[in-house]
Amino acid sequence: MAEIARRIGVPDIRAHKDGVPIVCLTAYTTPVARAFDAHADLLLVGDTVGMVLYGMSTTLAVTLEMMIAHGQAVMRGAQHACVMVDLPFGAYQESPQLAYRAAARVLSETGCAAVKLEGGAEMAETIRFLVQRGIPVCGHIGLMPQSVQAAGGFRTTGRKQDEAEKLRADAQAVDAAGAFAVVLEGVVEPLAAQITREVSLPTIGIGASAECDGQVLVADDMLGLFTEFTPRFVKRYADLGAQIGPAAAAYAEDVRQRRFPAPEHCFGVRKTR
Ligand code: KIV
């Protein structure tokens, strides 16, 4: 009898601490989730969806409904990888109760395994509230795109002593609150490595350190589909965006020259001998 592969769960992700690095990628659609599923341990339906698919300049206008719709799309394509969905700006910061209602909707309406939310010590109470009620939470500290207005831009953090101390305390707080993992975004390399050694939960780096317990990249960045702004920490593994314009140009030329559709694309064409 064929063996049915079990989906990777939150405890499996947690078990990567100090082991083989967690492979995490963002995904927002069914076809991309299907393509990544065999290769990734963890798929993140990130609120970067607003920037890379909807052309927004920040993630602030992304709604819970958008996250649920994309979470459902990714769950349709992923059979193997653990899937977590970002809680968007405004859906959780106000109170643990509001966060619970948003997270419960995400889990029940998408079938995903976990949610991710941004914030360190200030979100510890909320993380604890969710975890104690059965909702697995991944933290996210360092560069927090939902706080871009307060931070004055998308900036790397941890260079100054006070920033570094705060980040260490944030990581400890998220860990103590029961998160199963924490994303370290835009954190200077030695500090990301130090935090990774200091906490009991796995760290997932993006613009952080090779010593993190896992790495995440935004799919559209690594595939060359989002090219308006490419942070230095992105490694591009394909240049798919470059193929779209020439494909559209070839199609346009075929249509104008009546080369498309050809007989093989039409129904009921009489064959000539
Ligand atoms: O929303 C997102 O894609 C993220 C990653 C950058 C980690 O949070």
Coordinates of C-alpha atoms and ligand atoms in Angstrom, one line a residue:
M1 CA 0.0 0.0 0.0
A2 CA 1.4 3.4 -0.9
E3 CA 2.6 5.4 2.1
I4 CA 0.7 8.6 2.6
A5 CA 3.2 11.4 3.5
R6 CA 2.3 13.1 6.7
R7 CA 2.1 16.9 6.7
I8 CA 4.9 18.6 8.6
G9 CA 3.5 20.0 11.9
V10 CA 4.5 22.8 14.3
P11 CA 6.3 20.3 16.7
D12 CA 8.4 19.2 13.7
I13 CA 9.4 22.8 13.0
R14 CA 10.3 23.3 16.6
A15 CA 12.4 20.2 16.5
H16 CA 14.7 21.8 14.0
K17 CA 16.4 23.9 16.8
D18 CA 20.1 23.3 16.4
G19 CA 19.5 20.7 13.7
V20 CA 19.1 20.9 9.9
P21 CA 18.0 24.4 9.0
I22 CA 14.3 25.1 8.4
V23 CA 13.5 25.8 4.7
C24 CA 10.8 28.5 4.6
L25 CA 9.4 30.4 1.7
T26 CA 6.5 32.7 1.3
A27 CA 3.6 31.5 -0.9
Y28 CA 0.4 33.3 -1.8
T29 CA -1.2 31.2 -4.5
T30 CA -2.1 27.5 -5.2
P31 CA 0.4 26.9 -8.1
V32 CA 3.3 28.4 -6.3
A33 CA 2.5 26.5 -3.1
R34 CA 2.3 23.3 -5.2
A35 CA 5.7 24.0 -6.7
F36 CA 7.3 24.7 -3.4
D37 CA 5.6 22.0 -1.4
A38 CA 8.1 19.2 -1.9
H39 CA 11.1 21.5 -1.1
A40 CA 10.0 23.6 1.8
D41 CA 9.4 22.7 5.5
L42 CA 7.4 25.8 6.1
L43 CA 5.3 28.0 3.8
L44 CA 4.5 31.5 5.0
V45 CA 1.5 33.2 3.6
G46 CA 3.1 36.6 4.4
D47 CA 1.4 39.9 4.4
T48 CA 4.1 40.9 1.8
V49 CA 1.3 39.7 -0.5
G50 CA 0.1 43.3 -0.4
M51 CA 3.4 44.5 -1.8
V52 CA 4.4 41.8 -4.3
L53 CA 0.9 40.8 -5.7
Y54 CA -1.2 43.9 -5.1
G55 CA 1.3 46.7 -5.7
M56 CA 0.9 48.3 -2.3
S57 CA 3.9 50.3 -1.0
T58 CA 3.7 48.8 2.5
T59 CA 1.9 45.9 4.2
L60 CA -0.4 48.2 6.2
A61 CA -3.5 48.0 4.0
V62 CA -3.6 44.2 3.9
T63 CA -6.8 42.9 5.4
L64 CA -7.7 39.7 7.3
E65 CA -9.9 38.7 4.4
M66 CA -7.0 38.9 2.0
M67 CA -4.9 36.8 4.3
I68 CA -7.6 34.2 4.7
A69 CA -8.2 34.0 0.9
H70 CA -4.5 33.6 0.2
G71 CA -4.2 31.1 3.1
Q72 CA -6.9 29.0 1.5
A73 CA -5.2 29.2 -1.9
V74 CA -1.9 28.0 -0.4
M75 CA -3.6 25.2 1.6
R76 CA -5.1 23.9 -1.7
G77 CA -1.6 23.6 -3.2
A78 CA 0.4 22.4 -0.2
Q79 CA 0.0 18.8 1.0
H80 CA 3.3 18.3 2.8
A81 CA 4.7 21.6 4.1
C82 CA 3.6 23.2 7.3
V83 CA 1.6 26.4 6.5
M84 CA 1.5 29.5 8.6
V85 CA -0.4 32.7 7.8
D86 CA 0.5 36.3 8.9
L87 CA -2.0 38.3 11.0
P88 CA -2.2 41.6 9.2
F89 CA -1.8 45.1 10.7
G90 CA -4.7 46.1 12.9
A91 CA -6.0 42.5 13.4
Y92 CA -4.2 41.7 16.7
Q93 CA -2.3 44.6 18.2
E94 CA -5.2 46.1 20.2
S95 CA -5.8 43.2 22.6
P96 CA -5.2 39.5 23.1
Q97 CA -8.9 38.9 22.6
L98 CA -9.0 40.6 19.2
A99 CA -5.9 38.6 18.3
Y100 CA -7.6 35.4 19.3
R101 CA -10.6 36.1 17.2
A102 CA -8.5 36.9 14.2
A103 CA -6.2 33.9 14.7
A104 CA -9.2 31.6 15.2
R105 CA -10.7 32.7 11.9
V106 CA -7.4 32.2 10.1
L107 CA -7.0 28.7 11.5
S108 CA -10.6 27.6 11.0
E109 CA -11.2 29.2 7.6
T110 CA -7.9 28.1 6.0
G111 CA -6.9 24.9 7.8
C112 CA -3.3 26.3 8.3
A113 CA -1.2 25.2 11.3
A114 CA -0.1 28.5 12.8
V115 CA -0.2 32.3 12.7
K116 CA 2.7 34.8 12.7
L117 CA 2.6 38.2 14.3
E118 CA 5.1 41.0 14.6
G119 CA 6.3 42.4 17.9
G120 CA 8.6 41.5 20.8
A121 CA 8.1 42.0 24.5
E122 CA 5.0 44.2 23.9
M123 CA 3.3 41.3 22.2
A124 CA 4.3 38.6 24.7
E125 CA 1.0 38.7 26.6
T126 CA -0.9 38.2 23.3
I127 CA 1.4 35.4 22.2
R128 CA 0.9 33.7 25.6
F129 CA -2.9 34.2 25.4
L130 CA -3.1 32.5 21.9
V131 CA -0.7 29.7 22.7
Q132 CA -2.5 28.8 26.0
R133 CA -5.7 28.5 23.9
G134 CA -4.2 26.2 21.3
I135 CA -3.1 28.5 18.6
P136 CA 0.6 28.0 17.6
V137 CA 2.3 31.4 17.1
C138 CA 5.5 32.4 15.3
G139 CA 7.0 35.7 16.5
H140 CA 8.7 38.3 14.2
I141 CA 11.2 40.8 15.5
G142 CA 13.8 43.1 14.2
L143 CA 12.7 44.9 11.0
M144 CA 8.9 44.8 11.4
P145 CA 7.2 46.0 8.2
Q146 CA 3.9 46.7 10.0
S147 CA 5.8 49.3 12.1
V148 CA 7.5 50.9 9.1
Q149 CA 5.9 54.3 9.8
A150 CA 7.3 54.4 13.4
A151 CA 10.7 53.1 12.3
G152 CA 10.9 55.7 9.5
G153 CA 11.5 53.1 6.8
F154 CA 12.7 49.5 6.2
R155 CA 15.8 49.5 8.3
T156 CA 18.3 46.9 9.6
T157 CA 18.3 46.8 13.4
G158 CA 20.7 45.9 16.1
R159 CA 23.8 48.0 15.3
K160 CA 23.5 50.2 18.4
Q161 CA 23.9 48.8 21.9
D162 CA 20.5 49.8 23.1
E163 CA 18.8 48.3 20.0
A164 CA 20.8 45.1 20.4
E165 CA 19.7 44.8 24.1
K166 CA 16.1 45.4 23.2
L167 CA 16.2 42.7 20.5
R168 CA 17.7 40.2 22.8
A169 CA 15.0 41.0 25.4
D170 CA 12.3 40.8 22.7
A171 CA 13.5 37.3 21.5
Q172 CA 13.6 36.1 25.2
A173 CA 10.1 37.4 25.7
V174 CA 8.7 35.8 22.6
D175 CA 10.4 32.5 23.6
A176 CA 9.1 32.6 27.2
A177 CA 5.5 33.4 25.9
G178 CA 5.5 30.0 24.1
A179 CA 6.0 30.9 20.4
F180 CA 7.2 27.9 18.4
A181 CA 9.6 29.9 16.3
V182 CA 10.6 33.5 15.7
V183 CA 11.5 35.3 12.5
L184 CA 14.5 37.6 12.8
E185 CA 14.3 40.2 10.0
G186 CA 17.0 42.7 9.1
V187 CA 19.1 42.0 12.3
V188 CA 22.8 42.5 12.1
E189 CA 24.6 39.1 11.7
P190 CA 26.5 38.7 15.0
L191 CA 23.4 39.7 17.0
A192 CA 21.2 37.3 15.0
A193 CA 23.7 34.5 15.7
Q194 CA 23.8 35.4 19.4
I195 CA 20.0 35.5 19.8
T196 CA 19.9 32.1 18.1
R197 CA 22.2 30.7 20.7
E198 CA 20.3 32.4 23.6
V199 CA 16.8 31.2 22.9
S200 CA 15.2 27.8 23.1
L201 CA 13.0 28.3 20.0
P202 CA 14.2 28.1 16.4
T203 CA 15.0 31.4 14.8
I204 CA 14.2 31.9 11.1
G205 CA 16.4 34.5 9.5
I206 CA 15.8 36.9 6.6
G207 CA 18.6 39.4 6.3
A208 CA 20.0 38.0 9.5
S209 CA 22.6 35.1 9.9
A210 CA 23.5 31.8 8.4
E211 CA 23.6 30.6 12.0
C212 CA 19.8 31.0 12.4
D213 CA 17.9 27.8 12.7
G214 CA 16.2 28.4 9.4
Q215 CA 15.9 30.9 6.5
V216 CA 13.0 32.5 4.8
L217 CA 12.8 34.4 1.5
V218 CA 9.9 36.1 -0.2
A219 CA 9.0 33.9 -3.2
D220 CA 8.6 36.8 -5.6
D221 CA 12.1 38.2 -4.6
M222 CA 13.9 34.9 -5.1
L223 CA 12.1 34.1 -8.3
G224 CA 12.7 37.5 -9.8
L225 CA 9.0 38.4 -10.1
F226 CA 9.2 41.4 -7.8
T227 CA 12.0 43.7 -9.0
E228 CA 10.9 47.2 -7.9
F229 CA 13.1 47.0 -4.8
T230 CA 15.5 44.2 -4.0
P231 CA 17.0 44.2 -0.5
R232 CA 20.7 43.2 -0.3
F233 CA 19.8 40.0 1.6
V234 CA 17.8 38.6 -1.3
K235 CA 19.5 35.9 -3.4
R236 CA 17.8 35.5 -6.7
Y237 CA 17.4 31.9 -7.9
A238 CA 15.5 32.6 -11.1
D239 CA 14.6 35.6 -13.3
L240 CA 11.0 34.7 -14.2
G241 CA 9.9 38.3 -14.4
A242 CA 12.2 38.9 -17.3
Q243 CA 10.3 36.3 -19.4
I244 CA 6.9 37.9 -19.0
G245 CA 7.4 40.9 -21.3
P246 CA 8.9 39.0 -24.2
A247 CA 6.1 36.3 -23.9
A248 CA 3.5 39.1 -24.1
A249 CA 5.3 40.7 -27.0
A250 CA 5.4 37.3 -28.9
Y251 CA 1.7 36.8 -28.3
A252 CA 0.8 40.3 -29.5
E253 CA 2.8 39.8 -32.7
D254 CA 1.2 36.4 -33.3
V255 CA -2.3 37.9 -32.9
R256 CA -1.5 40.9 -35.1
Q257 CA 0.0 38.6 -37.8
R258 CA -3.0 36.2 -37.5
R259 CA -0.5 33.4 -36.6
F260 CA -2.5 32.7 -33.4
P261 CA -4.8 30.8 -33.1
A262 CA -3.3 28.2 -35.4
P263 CA -5.5 25.2 -36.5
E264 CA -4.4 23.1 -33.5
H265 CA -5.8 25.7 -31.2
C266 CA -9.3 25.7 -32.9
F267 CA -12.2 23.3 -32.8
G268 CA -13.9 21.8 -35.8
V269 CA -11.3 22.8 -38.3
R270 CA -11.7 20.8 -41.6
K271 CA -8.5 19.0 -42.4
T272 CA -7.2 19.5 -46.0
R273 CA -5.5 16.6 -47.7
Ligands
KIV1 O1 5.2 38.9 5.2 C1 6.3 38.3 4.9 O2 6.5 37.8 3.8 C2 7.2 38.1 6.0 C3 8.6 37.7 5.6 C4 9.4 38.8 5.1 C5 9.3 37.0 6.8 O3 6.9 38.4 7.1

